């Protein structure tokens, strides 16, 4: 039979042991909490470091983009696209009634890119005064001068005004109302961006630069129109219903 004193002693030892266990658990938990907080601090520091690196790399990338390609024409096109793409995107994405409207818009912008830049190429590739003179000196031909050739205009009304053909906006013939809608939007958009396209293109004297501007420009317009269409396709046609507002 267990004596009362022994029982009390055993209970005290058990209570003491439990107290020690609780203290040990508390110490372990506190230590884990400190380790967790330390890990969180380290993680925050790491995230800040990564964000800093991303910002730095992005900044370097922006600088690199603004620096250069290996062709002057592409460098100029880069700046031009940054000026005009948002405008074209705005007009394009406004045409949402029928896909034919956007197809017409696209076709008209691409056609007028070609039509507007072609006259510039003609003037760029035309022989200058020195070249013409050299060709005349090299040719051994008989020149027949007519009476009309002898005429010397001395009055303003006698001088023939030089004929300059304006390219103008080219519209593709159609009777479809959606295609006409796209054409009208394309004309408005072209009027907004034409100057920003033609002025830098006219400054490109070297044929290789002009060719790169023209070809890469045409390709990039097509790619951007493809991207605009993909972005429109990602927008849901109908808004989702909700339990509180089903209609």
PDB file of C-alpha atoms in Angstrom:
ATOM      1  CA  UNK A   1       0.000   0.000   0.000  1.00  0.00           C
ATOM      2  CA  UNK A   2       1.341   3.404  -1.054  1.00  0.00           C
ATOM      3  CA  UNK A   3       1.930   5.764   1.794  1.00  0.00           C
ATOM      4  CA  UNK A   4       0.341   9.215   1.760  1.00  0.00           C
ATOM      5  CA  UNK A   5       3.712  10.987   1.939  1.00  0.00           C
ATOM      6  CA  UNK A   6       5.050   8.982  -0.975  1.00  0.00           C
ATOM      7  CA  UNK A   7       1.946   9.782  -3.011  1.00  0.00           C
ATOM      8  CA  UNK A   8       2.271  13.502  -2.296  1.00  0.00           C
ATOM      9  CA  UNK A   9       5.938  13.361  -3.189  1.00  0.00           C
ATOM     10  CA  UNK A  10       5.172  11.541  -6.439  1.00  0.00           C
ATOM     11  CA  UNK A  11       2.476  14.077  -7.341  1.00  0.00           C
ATOM     12  CA  UNK A  12       4.841  16.967  -6.692  1.00  0.00           C
ATOM     13  CA  UNK A  13       7.505  15.389  -8.881  1.00  0.00           C
ATOM     14  CA  UNK A  14       4.935  14.808 -11.640  1.00  0.00           C
ATOM     15  CA  UNK A  15       3.769  18.425 -11.383  1.00  0.00           C
ATOM     16  CA  UNK A  16       7.362  19.596 -11.468  1.00  0.00           C
ATOM     17  CA  UNK A  17       7.986  17.440 -14.525  1.00  0.00           C
ATOM     18  CA  UNK A  18       4.902  18.848 -16.271  1.00  0.00           C
ATOM     19  CA  UNK A  19       6.035  22.366 -15.461  1.00  0.00           C
ATOM     20  CA  UNK A  20       9.440  21.645 -16.974  1.00  0.00           C
ATOM     21  CA  UNK A  21       7.804  20.115 -20.064  1.00  0.00           C
ATOM     22  CA  UNK A  22       5.570  23.165 -20.505  1.00  0.00           C
ATOM     23  CA  UNK A  23       8.561  25.469 -20.155  1.00  0.00           C
ATOM     24  CA  UNK A  24      10.473  23.378 -22.648  1.00  0.00           C
ATOM     25  CA  UNK A  25       7.576  23.492 -25.118  1.00  0.00           C
ATOM     26  CA  UNK A  26       7.268  27.246 -24.601  1.00  0.00           C
ATOM     27  CA  UNK A  27      10.976  27.734 -25.234  1.00  0.00           C
ATOM     28  CA  UNK A  28      10.797  25.589 -28.388  1.00  0.00           C
ATOM     29  CA  UNK A  29       7.744  27.494 -29.665  1.00  0.00           C
ATOM     30  CA  UNK A  30       9.342  30.857 -28.956  1.00  0.00           C
ATOM     31  CA  UNK A  31      12.474  29.738 -30.724  1.00  0.00           C
ATOM     32  CA  UNK A  32      10.439  28.572 -33.732  1.00  0.00           C
ATOM     33  CA  UNK A  33       8.540  31.864 -33.753  1.00  0.00           C
ATOM     34  CA  UNK A  34      11.807  33.795 -33.746  1.00  0.00           C
ATOM     35  CA  UNK A  35      13.130  31.608 -36.554  1.00  0.00           C
ATOM     36  CA  UNK A  36       9.920  32.175 -38.517  1.00  0.00           C
ATOM     37  CA  UNK A  37      10.162  35.936 -38.059  1.00  0.00           C
ATOM     38  CA  UNK A  38      13.795  35.821 -39.084  1.00  0.00           C
ATOM     39  CA  UNK A  39      12.861  33.829 -42.195  1.00  0.00           C
ATOM     40  CA  UNK A  40      10.177  36.407 -43.030  1.00  0.00           C
ATOM     41  CA  UNK A  41      12.690  39.225 -42.630  1.00  0.00           C
ATOM     42  CA  UNK A  42      15.151  37.396 -44.862  1.00  0.00           C
ATOM     43  CA  UNK A  43      12.417  36.755 -47.417  1.00  0.00           C
ATOM     44  CA  UNK A  44      11.426  40.425 -47.421  1.00  0.00           C
ATOM     45  CA  UNK A  45      15.046  41.435 -47.891  1.00  0.00           C
ATOM     46  CA  UNK A  46      15.359  38.940 -50.760  1.00  0.00           C
ATOM     47  CA  UNK A  47      12.189  40.244 -52.411  1.00  0.00           C
ATOM     48  CA  UNK A  48      13.408  43.831 -52.151  1.00  0.00           C
ATOM     49  CA  UNK A  49      16.698  42.779 -53.674  1.00  0.00           C
ATOM     50  CA  UNK A  50      14.962  40.948 -56.531  1.00  0.00           C
ATOM     51  CA  UNK A  51      12.645  43.897 -57.186  1.00  0.00           C
ATOM     52  CA  UNK A  52      15.671  46.161 -57.289  1.00  0.00           C
ATOM     53  CA  UNK A  53      17.408  43.876 -59.759  1.00  0.00           C
ATOM     54  CA  UNK A  54      14.280  43.669 -61.942  1.00  0.00           C
ATOM     55  CA  UNK A  55      13.968  47.460 -61.966  1.00  0.00           C
ATOM     56  CA  UNK A  56      17.624  47.787 -62.845  1.00  0.00           C
ATOM     57  CA  UNK A  57      17.407  45.225 -65.649  1.00  0.00           C
ATOM     58  CA  UNK A  58      14.206  46.805 -66.975  1.00  0.00           C
ATOM     59  CA  UNK A  59      15.894  50.183 -66.965  1.00  0.00           C
ATOM     60  CA  UNK A  60      18.838  48.772 -68.882  1.00  0.00           C
ATOM     61  CA  UNK A  61      16.439  47.152 -71.347  1.00  0.00           C
ATOM     62  CA  UNK A  62      14.628  50.449 -71.901  1.00  0.00           C
ATOM     63  CA  UNK A  63      17.919  52.166 -72.564  1.00  0.00           C
ATOM     64  CA  UNK A  64      18.963  49.383 -74.918  1.00  0.00           C
ATOM     65  CA  UNK A  65      15.666  49.638 -76.805  1.00  0.00           C
ATOM     66  CA  UNK A  66      16.127  53.351 -77.219  1.00  0.00           C
ATOM     67  CA  UNK A  67      19.715  53.020 -78.345  1.00  0.00           C
ATOM     68  CA  UNK A  68      19.818  51.087 -81.499  1.00  0.00           C
ATOM     69  CA  UNK A  69      19.421  48.510 -84.135  1.00  0.00           C
ATOM     70  CA  UNK A  70      21.961  47.919 -86.873  1.00  0.00           C
ATOM     71  CA  UNK A  71      20.077  49.976 -89.424  1.00  0.00           C
ATOM     72  CA  UNK A  72      19.237  53.673 -89.289  1.00  0.00           C
ATOM     73  CA  UNK A  73      15.896  53.097 -90.968  1.00  0.00           C
ATOM     74  CA  UNK A  74      14.820  50.651 -88.264  1.00  0.00           C
ATOM     75  CA  UNK A  75      15.916  53.071 -85.537  1.00  0.00           C
ATOM     76  CA  UNK A  76      13.724  55.772 -87.084  1.00  0.00           C
ATOM     77  CA  UNK A  77      10.874  53.297 -87.537  1.00  0.00           C
ATOM     78  CA  UNK A  78      11.164  52.370 -83.855  1.00  0.00           C
ATOM     79  CA  UNK A  79      10.485  55.974 -82.860  1.00  0.00           C
ATOM     80  CA  UNK A  80       7.733  56.303 -85.455  1.00  0.00           C
ATOM     81  CA  UNK A  81       5.858  53.217 -84.244  1.00  0.00           C
ATOM     82  CA  UNK A  82       5.965  54.487 -80.672  1.00  0.00           C
ATOM     83  CA  UNK A  83       4.220  57.641 -81.894  1.00  0.00           C
ATOM     84  CA  UNK A  84       1.509  56.057 -84.059  1.00  0.00           C
ATOM     85  CA  UNK A  85       0.618  52.610 -82.688  1.00  0.00           C
ATOM     86  CA  UNK A  86      -1.569  53.842 -79.829  1.00  0.00           C
ATOM     87  CA  UNK A  87      -3.556  55.967 -82.277  1.00  0.00           C
ATOM     88  CA  UNK A  88      -4.103  53.064 -84.674  1.00  0.00           C
ATOM     89  CA  UNK A  89      -4.994  50.769 -81.772  1.00  0.00           C
ATOM     90  CA  UNK A  90      -7.628  53.199 -80.521  1.00  0.00           C
ATOM     91  CA  UNK A  91      -9.362  53.427 -83.904  1.00  0.00           C
ATOM     92  CA  UNK A  92      -9.040  49.686 -84.570  1.00  0.00           C
ATOM     93  CA  UNK A  93     -10.506  48.592 -81.249  1.00  0.00           C
ATOM     94  CA  UNK A  94     -13.427  50.999 -81.661  1.00  0.00           C
ATOM     95  CA  UNK A  95     -14.692  48.874 -84.564  1.00  0.00           C
ATOM     96  CA  UNK A  96     -16.527  46.115 -82.720  1.00  0.00           C
ATOM     97  CA  UNK A  97     -19.831  45.673 -84.575  1.00  0.00           C
ATOM     98  CA  UNK A  98     -18.465  43.285 -87.185  1.00  0.00           C
ATOM     99  CA  UNK A  99     -15.046  41.811 -87.891  1.00  0.00           C
ATOM    100  CA  UNK A 100     -15.329  43.071 -91.478  1.00  0.00           C
ATOM    101  CA  UNK A 101     -14.976  46.607 -90.149  1.00  0.00           C
ATOM    102  CA  UNK A 102     -11.591  45.788 -88.644  1.00  0.00           C
ATOM    103  CA  UNK A 103     -10.490  43.818 -91.696  1.00  0.00           C
ATOM    104  CA  UNK A 104     -11.324  46.817 -93.870  1.00  0.00           C
ATOM    105  CA  UNK A 105      -9.483  49.164 -91.491  1.00  0.00           C
ATOM    106  CA  UNK A 106      -6.402  46.959 -91.613  1.00  0.00           C
ATOM    107  CA  UNK A 107      -6.446  46.626 -95.403  1.00  0.00           C
ATOM    108  CA  UNK A 108      -6.788  50.385 -95.890  1.00  0.00           C
ATOM    109  CA  UNK A 109      -3.972  51.296 -93.493  1.00  0.00           C
ATOM    110  CA  UNK A 110      -1.598  48.809 -95.153  1.00  0.00           C
ATOM    111  CA  UNK A 111      -2.593  49.928 -98.652  1.00  0.00           C
ATOM    112  CA  UNK A 112      -2.053  53.587 -97.793  1.00  0.00           C
ATOM    113  CA  UNK A 113       1.308  52.834 -96.164  1.00  0.00           C
ATOM    114  CA  UNK A 114       2.406  51.538 -99.569  1.00  0.00           C
ATOM    115  CA  UNK A 115       0.670  54.307-101.522  1.00  0.00           C
ATOM    116  CA  UNK A 116       2.042  57.168 -99.413  1.00  0.00           C
ATOM    117  CA  UNK A 117       5.638  55.981 -99.290  1.00  0.00           C
ATOM    118  CA  UNK A 118       5.921  55.079-102.986  1.00  0.00           C
ATOM    119  CA  UNK A 119       6.107  58.714-104.259  1.00  0.00           C
ATOM    120  CA  UNK A 120       8.859  59.437-101.749  1.00  0.00           C
ATOM    121  CA  UNK A 121      10.851  56.535-103.178  1.00  0.00           C
ATOM    122  CA  UNK A 122      10.416  57.922-106.701  1.00  0.00           C
ATOM    123  CA  UNK A 123      11.865  61.302-105.694  1.00  0.00           C
ATOM    124  CA  UNK A 124      14.619  59.657-103.664  1.00  0.00           C
ATOM    125  CA  UNK A 125      15.724  57.454-106.561  1.00  0.00           C
ATOM    126  CA  UNK A 126      15.378  60.131-109.229  1.00  0.00           C
ATOM    127  CA  UNK A 127      18.731  61.305-110.662  1.00  0.00           C
ATOM    128  CA  UNK A 128      19.886  64.686-109.428  1.00  0.00           C
ATOM    129  CA  UNK A 129      21.145  67.579-111.583  1.00  0.00           C
ATOM    130  CA  UNK A 130      24.743  66.373-111.556  1.00  0.00           C
ATOM    131  CA  UNK A 131      23.789  62.866-112.602  1.00  0.00           C
ATOM    132  CA  UNK A 132      21.573  64.159-115.392  1.00  0.00           C
ATOM    133  CA  UNK A 133      24.330  66.444-116.663  1.00  0.00           C
ATOM    134  CA  UNK A 134      26.815  63.591-116.683  1.00  0.00           C
ATOM    135  CA  UNK A 135      24.440  61.427-118.673  1.00  0.00           C
ATOM    136  CA  UNK A 136      23.863  64.228-121.179  1.00  0.00           C
ATOM    137  CA  UNK A 137      27.581  64.705-121.683  1.00  0.00           C
ATOM    138  CA  UNK A 138      28.103  60.987-122.222  1.00  0.00           C
ATOM    139  CA  UNK A 139      25.370  60.724-124.837  1.00  0.00           C
ATOM    140  CA  UNK A 140      26.377  61.597-128.399  1.00  0.00           C
ATOM    141  CA  UNK A 141      22.996  62.400-129.952  1.00  0.00           C
ATOM    142  CA  UNK A 142      21.527  64.922-132.365  1.00  0.00           C
ATOM    143  CA  UNK A 143      19.167  67.332-130.664  1.00  0.00           C
ATOM    144  CA  UNK A 144      16.265  68.545-132.772  1.00  0.00           C
ATOM    145  CA  UNK A 145      14.958  71.874-131.486  1.00  0.00           C
ATOM    146  CA  UNK A 146      11.384  72.719-132.515  1.00  0.00           C
ATOM    147  CA  UNK A 147       9.760  76.141-132.510  1.00  0.00           C
ATOM    148  CA  UNK A 148       8.033  75.255-129.255  1.00  0.00           C
ATOM    149  CA  UNK A 149      11.395  74.518-127.692  1.00  0.00           C
ATOM    150  CA  UNK A 150      12.595  78.003-128.675  1.00  0.00           C
ATOM    151  CA  UNK A 151       9.755  79.709-126.821  1.00  0.00           C
ATOM    152  CA  UNK A 152      10.931  81.674-123.763  1.00  0.00           C
ATOM    153  CA  UNK A 153       8.119  82.339-121.254  1.00  0.00           C
ATOM    154  CA  UNK A 154       8.465  85.811-119.728  1.00  0.00           C
ATOM    155  CA  UNK A 155       4.966  86.278-118.309  1.00  0.00           C
ATOM    156  CA  UNK A 156       3.588  84.398-115.318  1.00  0.00           C
ATOM    157  CA  UNK A 157       0.623  83.135-117.337  1.00  0.00           C
ATOM    158  CA  UNK A 158       2.984  81.663-119.954  1.00  0.00           C
ATOM    159  CA  UNK A 159       4.792  79.490-117.472  1.00  0.00           C
ATOM    160  CA  UNK A 160       3.411  76.011-117.102  1.00  0.00           C
ATOM    161  CA  UNK A 161       2.739  75.227-113.487  1.00  0.00           C
ATOM    162  CA  UNK A 162       4.437  72.054-112.337  1.00  0.00           C
ATOM    163  CA  UNK A 163       1.944  69.280-111.805  1.00  0.00           C
ATOM    164  CA  UNK A 164       2.208  67.636-108.454  1.00  0.00           C
ATOM    165  CA  UNK A 165       0.161  64.580-107.803  1.00  0.00           C
ATOM    166  CA  UNK A 166      -1.027  64.210-104.288  1.00  0.00           C
ATOM    167  CA  UNK A 167      -1.163  60.657-103.104  1.00  0.00           C
ATOM    168  CA  UNK A 168      -4.347  61.172-101.093  1.00  0.00           C
ATOM    169  CA  UNK A 169      -6.082  58.439 -99.139  1.00  0.00           C
ATOM    170  CA  UNK A 170      -6.797  55.375-101.225  1.00  0.00           C
ATOM    171  CA  UNK A 171     -10.162  53.705-100.622  1.00  0.00           C
ATOM    172  CA  UNK A 172     -10.867  50.189-101.770  1.00  0.00           C
ATOM    173  CA  UNK A 173     -14.164  50.122-103.736  1.00  0.00           C
ATOM    174  CA  UNK A 174     -16.953  48.413-101.806  1.00  0.00           C
ATOM    175  CA  UNK A 175     -20.673  48.720-101.167  1.00  0.00           C
ATOM    176  CA  UNK A 176     -20.611  46.789 -97.895  1.00  0.00           C
ATOM    177  CA  UNK A 177     -21.572  49.170 -95.045  1.00  0.00           C
ATOM    178  CA  UNK A 178     -19.242  47.478 -92.528  1.00  0.00           C
ATOM    179  CA  UNK A 179     -16.305  47.712 -94.931  1.00  0.00           C
ATOM    180  CA  UNK A 180     -17.157  51.370 -95.580  1.00  0.00           C
ATOM    181  CA  UNK A 181     -17.223  51.947 -91.830  1.00  0.00           C
ATOM    182  CA  UNK A 182     -13.746  50.445 -91.500  1.00  0.00           C
ATOM    183  CA  UNK A 183     -12.515  52.530 -94.445  1.00  0.00           C
ATOM    184  CA  UNK A 184     -13.797  55.767 -92.890  1.00  0.00           C
ATOM    185  CA  UNK A 185     -12.133  55.005 -89.571  1.00  0.00           C
ATOM    186  CA  UNK A 186      -8.931  54.105 -91.402  1.00  0.00           C
ATOM    187  CA  UNK A 187      -8.980  57.449 -93.240  1.00  0.00           C
ATOM    188  CA  UNK A 188      -9.390  59.367 -89.974  1.00  0.00           C
ATOM    189  CA  UNK A 189      -6.612  57.343 -88.352  1.00  0.00           C
ATOM    190  CA  UNK A 190      -4.321  57.827 -91.354  1.00  0.00           C
ATOM    191  CA  UNK A 191      -4.864  61.590 -91.287  1.00  0.00           C
ATOM    192  CA  UNK A 192      -3.743  61.536 -87.641  1.00  0.00           C
ATOM    193  CA  UNK A 193      -0.523  59.587 -88.274  1.00  0.00           C
ATOM    194  CA  UNK A 194       0.454  60.357 -91.882  1.00  0.00           C
ATOM    195  CA  UNK A 195       2.732  63.278 -91.038  1.00  0.00           C
ATOM    196  CA  UNK A 196       4.491  61.271 -88.334  1.00  0.00           C
ATOM    197  CA  UNK A 197       5.209  58.566 -90.920  1.00  0.00           C
ATOM    198  CA  UNK A 198       6.160  60.586 -93.985  1.00  0.00           C
ATOM    199  CA  UNK A 199       8.448  63.184 -92.401  1.00  0.00           C
ATOM    200  CA  UNK A 200      10.982  60.712 -90.956  1.00  0.00           C
ATOM    201  CA  UNK A 201      10.742  58.551 -94.087  1.00  0.00           C
ATOM    202  CA  UNK A 202      11.581  61.513 -96.315  1.00  0.00           C
ATOM    203  CA  UNK A 203      14.712  62.150 -94.223  1.00  0.00           C
ATOM    204  CA  UNK A 204      16.089  58.699 -95.021  1.00  0.00           C
ATOM    205  CA  UNK A 205      18.365  59.319 -98.008  1.00  0.00           C
ATOM    206  CA  UNK A 206      20.208  56.003 -98.074  1.00  0.00           C
ATOM    207  CA  UNK A 207      18.154  53.426-100.028  1.00  0.00           C
ATOM    208  CA  UNK A 208      19.009  50.647 -97.561  1.00  0.00           C
ATOM    209  CA  UNK A 209      17.613  52.692 -94.664  1.00  0.00           C
ATOM    210  CA  UNK A 210      14.454  53.602 -96.555  1.00  0.00           C
ATOM    211  CA  UNK A 211      13.897  50.000 -97.596  1.00  0.00           C
ATOM    212  CA  UNK A 212      14.275  48.776 -94.019  1.00  0.00           C
ATOM    213  CA  UNK A 213      11.839  51.428 -92.754  1.00  0.00           C
ATOM    214  CA  UNK A 214       9.296  50.454 -95.420  1.00  0.00           C
ATOM    215  CA  UNK A 215       9.567  46.665 -95.097  1.00  0.00           C
ATOM    216  CA  UNK A 216       9.845  46.491 -91.310  1.00  0.00           C
ATOM    217  CA  UNK A 217       7.074  49.068 -90.984  1.00  0.00           C
ATOM    218  CA  UNK A 218       4.684  47.051 -93.126  1.00  0.00           C
ATOM    219  CA  UNK A 219       5.515  43.856 -91.242  1.00  0.00           C
ATOM    220  CA  UNK A 220       5.119  45.476 -87.833  1.00  0.00           C
ATOM    221  CA  UNK A 221       1.769  46.985 -88.734  1.00  0.00           C
ATOM    222  CA  UNK A 222       0.510  43.527 -89.688  1.00  0.00           C
ATOM    223  CA  UNK A 223       1.848  42.051 -86.456  1.00  0.00           C
ATOM    224  CA  UNK A 224       0.272  44.789 -84.350  1.00  0.00           C
ATOM    225  CA  UNK A 225      -3.091  44.356 -86.063  1.00  0.00           C
ATOM    226  CA  UNK A 226      -2.866  40.621 -85.311  1.00  0.00           C
ATOM    227  CA  UNK A 227      -2.136  41.441 -81.683  1.00  0.00           C
ATOM    228  CA  UNK A 228      -5.021  43.927 -81.464  1.00  0.00           C
ATOM    229  CA  UNK A 229      -7.376  41.271 -82.819  1.00  0.00           C
ATOM    230  CA  UNK A 230      -6.143  38.707 -80.281  1.00  0.00           C
ATOM    231  CA  UNK A 231      -6.682  41.202 -77.460  1.00  0.00           C
ATOM    232  CA  UNK A 232     -10.228  41.902 -78.641  1.00  0.00           C
ATOM    233  CA  UNK A 233     -10.941  38.179 -78.835  1.00  0.00           C
ATOM    234  CA  UNK A 234      -9.917  37.812 -75.180  1.00  0.00           C
ATOM    235  CA  UNK A 235     -12.680  40.208 -74.083  1.00  0.00           C
ATOM    236  CA  UNK A 236     -15.940  38.356 -73.234  1.00  0.00           C
ATOM    237  CA  UNK A 237     -18.780  39.214 -75.598  1.00  0.00           C
ATOM    238  CA  UNK A 238     -21.367  39.216 -72.806  1.00  0.00           C
ATOM    239  CA  UNK A 239     -20.922  40.317 -69.227  1.00  0.00           C
ATOM    240  CA  UNK A 240     -21.411  37.532 -66.648  1.00  0.00           C
ATOM    241  CA  UNK A 241     -24.592  37.518 -64.593  1.00  0.00           C
ATOM    242  CA  UNK A 242     -24.635  37.626 -60.823  1.00  0.00           C
ATOM    243  CA  UNK A 243     -27.176  36.333 -58.278  1.00  0.00           C
ATOM    244  CA  UNK A 244     -27.886  39.863 -57.046  1.00  0.00           C
ATOM    245  CA  UNK A 245     -28.255  41.310 -60.551  1.00  0.00           C
ATOM    246  CA  UNK A 246     -29.222  38.556 -63.005  1.00  0.00           C
ATOM    247  CA  UNK A 247     -30.222  40.774 -65.962  1.00  0.00           C
TER     248      UNK A 247
END
